[in-house]
Amino acid sequence: GDRMNRRDIAAMLGAALVAVPHIALAQPSMPTVAFLSSGSPNDFTNLVTAFHRGLKETGFVDGKNVTIVYRWADNQAHRVTVLARELVHRRVNVIMASGGALTAPAARAATSVIPIVFVSGVDPVAIRLVRSLSRPGGNITGVTFFGDELTPKRLELLRELLPKAKTIAVLFNPNNPAAAARLLDLQATARAGQQQVVPLKAASESQVDAAFAGLSRHRADAMLIDGDAFLYSHRQRIIALAQRYGVPAVYSQRKFVARGGLASYGTSNEDAYRLAGVYVGRILKGARPADLPVVRPTKVELVLNLKTAKALGIAIPRSILLRADKVIE
């Protein structure tokens, strides 16, 4: 009977050891956050860093107590849908949806359960992502640049830089749902200052080229580049064309100025991604997206490139220099 006991004990111990990891030794598996973007990684290095900063503010560090997986659609619209479905299939804990009018709706179409945090320049109420900014409802919330009311301020900045400029070309993407309202704002501001706005459509590379080629025909003295994901992804080309045609241009994001654009005035993209990181962290801690109001980044920056100003023969007024958040020599 002695041997029998020993085998029973061994069996019991074995069963206990198998059971133990599920009780005492259970390491809670790390939550997974998916960073889904319509763009490509090299465009987002600084924004990913800002996102990590926001997560860290809420106590989450990649590889330590959260796993972040990245999915890049490389500016191919159909890929966004495929990647969103794949992430839902993987059962990630939160989806961070980055990039314009494409990514958030694709994520939302793929799941009504997994929490989604977006960063977008499109009005989330107009495209029915959320019920209202203050009470999003559903499984989605985030950060929006929409309604930043900064478009007319860019025109005012241009006016200070070039008081004599009368005709202002505006490069915009007709596929951007927010562009039409911004153009109306601009036209009203221009009229009030005896200026004229010439809207130039660009939804493809060849249209970007054509818009610049048509500047002299419109006798444009200067240019505004509308904030848009497509135009942002073609920033290198836009800056090169502005230099080639010698046209002073004001942009919505500092990245343009760092690469040789004249000036930018806009809400900080990095601040937006930091805020998104904070929201993802709060959701990981149990907050419901429905209870987190859609926020707007409040940090606005004015960035100037003195080398470009000099090349264009523009003397930047001291009043503007003193207001600048960053001056590139």
PDB file of N, CA, C and O in Angstrom, residues 280-323:
ATOM      1  N   VAL A 280      -4.877  56.541 -23.213  1.00  0.00           N
ATOM      2  CA  VAL A 280      -4.689  55.093 -23.308  1.00  0.00           C
ATOM      3  C   VAL A 280      -4.347  54.531 -21.923  1.00  0.00           C
ATOM      4  O   VAL A 280      -4.911  53.521 -21.492  1.00  0.00           O
ATOM      5  N   GLY A 281      -3.464  55.237 -21.207  1.00  0.00           N
ATOM      6  CA  GLY A 281      -3.093  54.814 -19.850  1.00  0.00           C
ATOM      7  C   GLY A 281      -4.287  54.794 -18.910  1.00  0.00           C
ATOM      8  O   GLY A 281      -4.468  53.860 -18.120  1.00  0.00           O
ATOM      9  N   ARG A 282      -5.123  55.826 -19.001  1.00  0.00           N
ATOM     10  CA  ARG A 282      -6.300  55.893 -18.132  1.00  0.00           C
ATOM     11  C   ARG A 282      -7.282  54.764 -18.434  1.00  0.00           C
ATOM     12  O   ARG A 282      -7.903  54.198 -17.531  1.00  0.00           O
ATOM     13  N   ILE A 283      -7.401  54.410 -19.721  1.00  0.00           N
ATOM     14  CA  ILE A 283      -8.285  53.303 -20.117  1.00  0.00           C
ATOM     15  C   ILE A 283      -7.721  51.967 -19.601  1.00  0.00           C
ATOM     16  O   ILE A 283      -8.462  51.127 -19.103  1.00  0.00           O
ATOM     17  N   LEU A 284      -6.391  51.798 -19.688  1.00  0.00           N
ATOM     18  CA  LEU A 284      -5.767  50.577 -19.158  1.00  0.00           C
ATOM     19  C   LEU A 284      -6.031  50.443 -17.654  1.00  0.00           C
ATOM     20  O   LEU A 284      -6.098  49.339 -17.121  1.00  0.00           O
ATOM     21  N   LYS A 285      -6.190  51.595 -16.998  1.00  0.00           N
ATOM     22  CA  LYS A 285      -6.469  51.570 -15.552  1.00  0.00           C
ATOM     23  C   LYS A 285      -7.961  51.441 -15.251  1.00  0.00           C
ATOM     24  O   LYS A 285      -8.356  51.503 -14.097  1.00  0.00           O
ATOM     25  N   GLY A 286      -8.781  51.309 -16.300  1.00  0.00           N
ATOM     26  CA  GLY A 286     -10.197  51.045 -16.056  1.00  0.00           C
ATOM     27  C   GLY A 286     -11.183  52.121 -16.489  1.00  0.00           C
ATOM     28  O   GLY A 286     -12.389  51.923 -16.386  1.00  0.00           O
ATOM     29  N   ALA A 287     -10.688  53.276 -16.963  1.00  0.00           N
ATOM     30  CA  ALA A 287     -11.622  54.318 -17.433  1.00  0.00           C
ATOM     31  C   ALA A 287     -12.320  53.841 -18.712  1.00  0.00           C
ATOM     32  O   ALA A 287     -11.755  53.074 -19.486  1.00  0.00           O
ATOM     33  N   ARG A 288     -13.561  54.283 -18.914  1.00  0.00           N
ATOM     34  CA  ARG A 288     -14.301  53.924 -20.132  1.00  0.00           C
ATOM     35  C   ARG A 288     -14.206  55.065 -21.138  1.00  0.00           C
ATOM     36  O   ARG A 288     -14.389  56.223 -20.772  1.00  0.00           O
ATOM     37  N   PRO A 289     -13.925  54.744 -22.412  1.00  0.00           N
ATOM     38  CA  PRO A 289     -13.833  55.800 -23.431  1.00  0.00           C
ATOM     39  C   PRO A 289     -15.073  56.706 -23.429  1.00  0.00           C
ATOM     40  O   PRO A 289     -14.954  57.916 -23.639  1.00  0.00           O
ATOM     41  N   ALA A 290     -16.244  56.112 -23.210  1.00  0.00           N
ATOM     42  CA  ALA A 290     -17.500  56.875 -23.225  1.00  0.00           C
ATOM     43  C   ALA A 290     -17.486  58.023 -22.217  1.00  0.00           C
ATOM     44  O   ALA A 290     -18.165  59.037 -22.407  1.00  0.00           O
ATOM     45  N   ASP A 291     -16.682  57.865 -21.142  1.00  0.00           N
ATOM     46  CA  ASP A 291     -16.649  58.878 -20.070  1.00  0.00           C
ATOM     47  C   ASP A 291     -15.494  59.875 -20.224  1.00  0.00           C
ATOM     48  O   ASP A 291     -15.355  60.785 -19.414  1.00  0.00           O
ATOM     49  N   LEU A 292     -14.651  59.690 -21.249  1.00  0.00           N
ATOM     50  CA  LEU A 292     -13.502  60.586 -21.438  1.00  0.00           C
ATOM     51  C   LEU A 292     -13.813  61.552 -22.576  1.00  0.00           C
ATOM     52  O   LEU A 292     -13.886  61.140 -23.736  1.00  0.00           O
ATOM     53  N   PRO A 293     -14.011  62.845 -22.274  1.00  0.00           N
ATOM     54  CA  PRO A 293     -14.336  63.800 -23.339  1.00  0.00           C
ATOM     55  C   PRO A 293     -13.224  63.895 -24.386  1.00  0.00           C
ATOM     56  O   PRO A 293     -12.052  63.756 -24.053  1.00  0.00           O
ATOM     57  N   VAL A 294     -13.614  64.120 -25.641  1.00  0.00           N
ATOM     58  CA  VAL A 294     -12.633  64.346 -26.705  1.00  0.00           C
ATOM     59  C   VAL A 294     -11.915  65.666 -26.382  1.00  0.00           C
ATOM     60  O   VAL A 294     -12.564  66.666 -26.073  1.00  0.00           O
ATOM     61  N   VAL A 295     -10.584  65.653 -26.383  1.00  0.00           N
ATOM     62  CA  VAL A 295      -9.826  66.851 -26.000  1.00  0.00           C
ATOM     63  C   VAL A 295      -9.146  67.502 -27.194  1.00  0.00           C
ATOM     64  O   VAL A 295      -8.937  66.875 -28.232  1.00  0.00           O
ATOM     65  N   ARG A 296      -8.784  68.759 -27.018  1.00  0.00           N
ATOM     66  CA  ARG A 296      -8.004  69.476 -28.027  1.00  0.00           C
ATOM     67  C   ARG A 296      -6.655  69.822 -27.422  1.00  0.00           C
ATOM     68  O   ARG A 296      -6.607  70.267 -26.281  1.00  0.00           O
ATOM     69  N   PRO A 297      -5.575  69.646 -28.179  1.00  0.00           N
ATOM     70  CA  PRO A 297      -4.278  70.099 -27.663  1.00  0.00           C
ATOM     71  C   PRO A 297      -4.317  71.619 -27.516  1.00  0.00           C
ATOM     72  O   PRO A 297      -4.850  72.305 -28.384  1.00  0.00           O
ATOM     73  N   THR A 298      -3.794  72.126 -26.415  1.00  0.00           N
ATOM     74  CA  THR A 298      -3.888  73.568 -26.163  1.00  0.00           C
ATOM     75  C   THR A 298      -2.575  74.282 -26.461  1.00  0.00           C
ATOM     76  O   THR A 298      -2.534  75.493 -26.562  1.00  0.00           O
ATOM     77  N   LYS A 299      -1.489  73.521 -26.607  1.00  0.00           N
ATOM     78  CA  LYS A 299      -0.186  74.125 -26.832  1.00  0.00           C
ATOM     79  C   LYS A 299      -0.061  74.559 -28.301  1.00  0.00           C
ATOM     80  O   LYS A 299      -0.100  73.735 -29.209  1.00  0.00           O
ATOM     81  N   VAL A 300       0.058  75.867 -28.513  1.00  0.00           N
ATOM     82  CA  VAL A 300       0.199  76.405 -29.874  1.00  0.00           C
ATOM     83  C   VAL A 300       1.619  76.933 -30.038  1.00  0.00           C
ATOM     84  O   VAL A 300       2.133  77.597 -29.145  1.00  0.00           O
ATOM     85  N   GLU A 301       2.244  76.625 -31.173  1.00  0.00           N
ATOM     86  CA  GLU A 301       3.631  77.087 -31.354  1.00  0.00           C
ATOM     87  C   GLU A 301       3.819  77.864 -32.650  1.00  0.00           C
ATOM     88  O   GLU A 301       3.232  77.529 -33.670  1.00  0.00           O
ATOM     89  N   LEU A 302       4.657  78.891 -32.542  1.00  0.00           N
ATOM     90  CA  LEU A 302       5.068  79.675 -33.702  1.00  0.00           C
ATOM     91  C   LEU A 302       6.538  79.342 -33.950  1.00  0.00           C
ATOM     92  O   LEU A 302       7.371  79.480 -33.061  1.00  0.00           O
ATOM     93  N   VAL A 303       6.832  78.846 -35.155  1.00  0.00           N
ATOM     94  CA  VAL A 303       8.203  78.451 -35.501  1.00  0.00           C
ATOM     95  C   VAL A 303       8.635  79.203 -36.764  1.00  0.00           C
ATOM     96  O   VAL A 303       7.866  79.323 -37.715  1.00  0.00           O
ATOM     97  N   LEU A 304       9.863  79.728 -36.739  1.00  0.00           N
ATOM     98  CA  LEU A 304      10.374  80.537 -37.860  1.00  0.00           C
ATOM     99  C   LEU A 304      11.702  79.983 -38.359  1.00  0.00           C
ATOM    100  O   LEU A 304      12.503  79.489 -37.565  1.00  0.00           O
ATOM    101  N   ASN A 305      11.923  80.094 -39.665  1.00  0.00           N
ATOM    102  CA  ASN A 305      13.201  79.707 -40.240  1.00  0.00           C
ATOM    103  C   ASN A 305      13.882  80.950 -40.828  1.00  0.00           C
ATOM    104  O   ASN A 305      13.455  81.469 -41.864  1.00  0.00           O
ATOM    105  N   LEU A 306      14.907  81.435 -40.133  1.00  0.00           N
ATOM    106  CA  LEU A 306      15.577  82.691 -40.529  1.00  0.00           C
ATOM    107  C   LEU A 306      16.368  82.550 -41.833  1.00  0.00           C
ATOM    108  O   LEU A 306      16.461  83.495 -42.611  1.00  0.00           O
ATOM    109  N   LYS A 307      16.913  81.353 -42.054  1.00  0.00           N
ATOM    110  CA  LYS A 307      17.688  81.107 -43.273  1.00  0.00           C
ATOM    111  C   LYS A 307      16.767  81.243 -44.497  1.00  0.00           C
ATOM    112  O   LYS A 307      17.111  81.869 -45.499  1.00  0.00           O
ATOM    113  N   THR A 308      15.574  80.653 -44.386  1.00  0.00           N
ATOM    114  CA  THR A 308      14.596  80.737 -45.484  1.00  0.00           C
ATOM    115  C   THR A 308      14.122  82.180 -45.676  1.00  0.00           C
ATOM    116  O   THR A 308      13.982  82.646 -46.803  1.00  0.00           O
ATOM    117  N   ALA A 309      13.883  82.885 -44.555  1.00  0.00           N
ATOM    118  CA  ALA A 309      13.456  84.293 -44.625  1.00  0.00           C
ATOM    119  C   ALA A 309      14.497  85.117 -45.389  1.00  0.00           C
ATOM    120  O   ALA A 309      14.160  85.919 -46.267  1.00  0.00           O
ATOM    121  N   LYS A 310      15.768  84.871 -45.070  1.00  0.00           N
ATOM    122  CA  LYS A 310      16.862  85.610 -45.705  1.00  0.00           C
ATOM    123  C   LYS A 310      16.900  85.310 -47.212  1.00  0.00           C
ATOM    124  O   LYS A 310      17.035  86.221 -48.037  1.00  0.00           O
ATOM    125  N   ALA A 311      16.746  84.029 -47.555  1.00  0.00           N
ATOM    126  CA  ALA A 311      16.750  83.626 -48.970  1.00  0.00           C
ATOM    127  C   ALA A 311      15.602  84.294 -49.741  1.00  0.00           C
ATOM    128  O   ALA A 311      15.733  84.586 -50.924  1.00  0.00           O
ATOM    129  N   LEU A 312      14.471  84.534 -49.050  1.00  0.00           N
ATOM    130  CA  LEU A 312      13.305  85.159 -49.695  1.00  0.00           C
ATOM    131  C   LEU A 312      13.365  86.686 -49.601  1.00  0.00           C
ATOM    132  O   LEU A 312      12.487  87.378 -50.107  1.00  0.00           O
ATOM    133  N   GLY A 313      14.404  87.205 -48.916  1.00  0.00           N
ATOM    134  CA  GLY A 313      14.546  88.649 -48.754  1.00  0.00           C
ATOM    135  C   GLY A 313      13.531  89.246 -47.786  1.00  0.00           C
ATOM    136  O   GLY A 313      13.110  90.392 -47.937  1.00  0.00           O
ATOM    137  N   ILE A 314      13.109  88.442 -46.787  1.00  0.00           N
ATOM    138  CA  ILE A 314      12.138  88.938 -45.799  1.00  0.00           C
ATOM    139  C   ILE A 314      12.848  89.263 -44.491  1.00  0.00           C
ATOM    140  O   ILE A 314      13.553  88.418 -43.924  1.00  0.00           O
ATOM    141  N   ALA A 315      12.655  90.495 -44.035  1.00  0.00           N
ATOM    142  CA  ALA A 315      13.178  90.871 -42.719  1.00  0.00           C
ATOM    143  C   ALA A 315      12.073  90.595 -41.699  1.00  0.00           C
ATOM    144  O   ALA A 315      11.031  91.239 -41.730  1.00  0.00           O
ATOM    145  N   ILE A 316      12.292  89.611 -40.833  1.00  0.00           N
ATOM    146  CA  ILE A 316      11.240  89.250 -39.874  1.00  0.00           C
ATOM    147  C   ILE A 316      11.160  90.313 -38.778  1.00  0.00           C
ATOM    148  O   ILE A 316      12.155  90.604 -38.117  1.00  0.00           O
ATOM    149  N   PRO A 317       9.981  90.934 -38.594  1.00  0.00           N
ATOM    150  CA  PRO A 317       9.825  91.963 -37.563  1.00  0.00           C
ATOM    151  C   PRO A 317      10.162  91.433 -36.166  1.00  0.00           C
ATOM    152  O   PRO A 317       9.887  90.268 -35.869  1.00  0.00           O
ATOM    153  N   ARG A 318      10.764  92.306 -35.368  1.00  0.00           N
ATOM    154  CA  ARG A 318      11.174  91.932 -34.015  1.00  0.00           C
ATOM    155  C   ARG A 318       9.986  91.429 -33.190  1.00  0.00           C
ATOM    156  O   ARG A 318      10.106  90.502 -32.394  1.00  0.00           O
ATOM    157  N   SER A 319       8.825  92.041 -33.413  1.00  0.00           N
ATOM    158  CA  SER A 319       7.619  91.643 -32.671  1.00  0.00           C
ATOM    159  C   SER A 319       7.309  90.151 -32.867  1.00  0.00           C
ATOM    160  O   SER A 319       6.894  89.464 -31.940  1.00  0.00           O
ATOM    161  N   ILE A 320       7.553  89.656 -34.081  1.00  0.00           N
ATOM    162  CA  ILE A 320       7.309  88.239 -34.365  1.00  0.00           C
ATOM    163  C   ILE A 320       8.412  87.370 -33.758  1.00  0.00           C
ATOM    164  O   ILE A 320       8.141  86.333 -33.167  1.00  0.00           O
ATOM    165  N   LEU A 321       9.657  87.829 -33.901  1.00  0.00           N
ATOM    166  CA  LEU A 321      10.787  87.077 -33.338  1.00  0.00           C
ATOM    167  C   LEU A 321      10.619  86.848 -31.841  1.00  0.00           C
ATOM    168  O   LEU A 321      10.904  85.763 -31.324  1.00  0.00           O
ATOM    169  N   LEU A 322      10.136  87.863 -31.135  1.00  0.00           N
ATOM    170  CA  LEU A 322       9.972  87.760 -29.685  1.00  0.00           C
ATOM    171  C   LEU A 322       8.862  86.777 -29.298  1.00  0.00           C
ATOM    172  O   LEU A 322       8.905  86.190 -28.227  1.00  0.00           O
ATOM    173  N   ARG A 323       7.892  86.625 -30.178  1.00  0.00           N
ATOM    174  CA  ARG A 323       6.771  85.710 -29.888  1.00  0.00           C
ATOM    175  C   ARG A 323       7.086  84.260 -30.229  1.00  0.00           C
ATOM    176  O   ARG A 323       6.376  83.353 -29.801  1.00  0.00           O
TER     177      ARG A 323
END
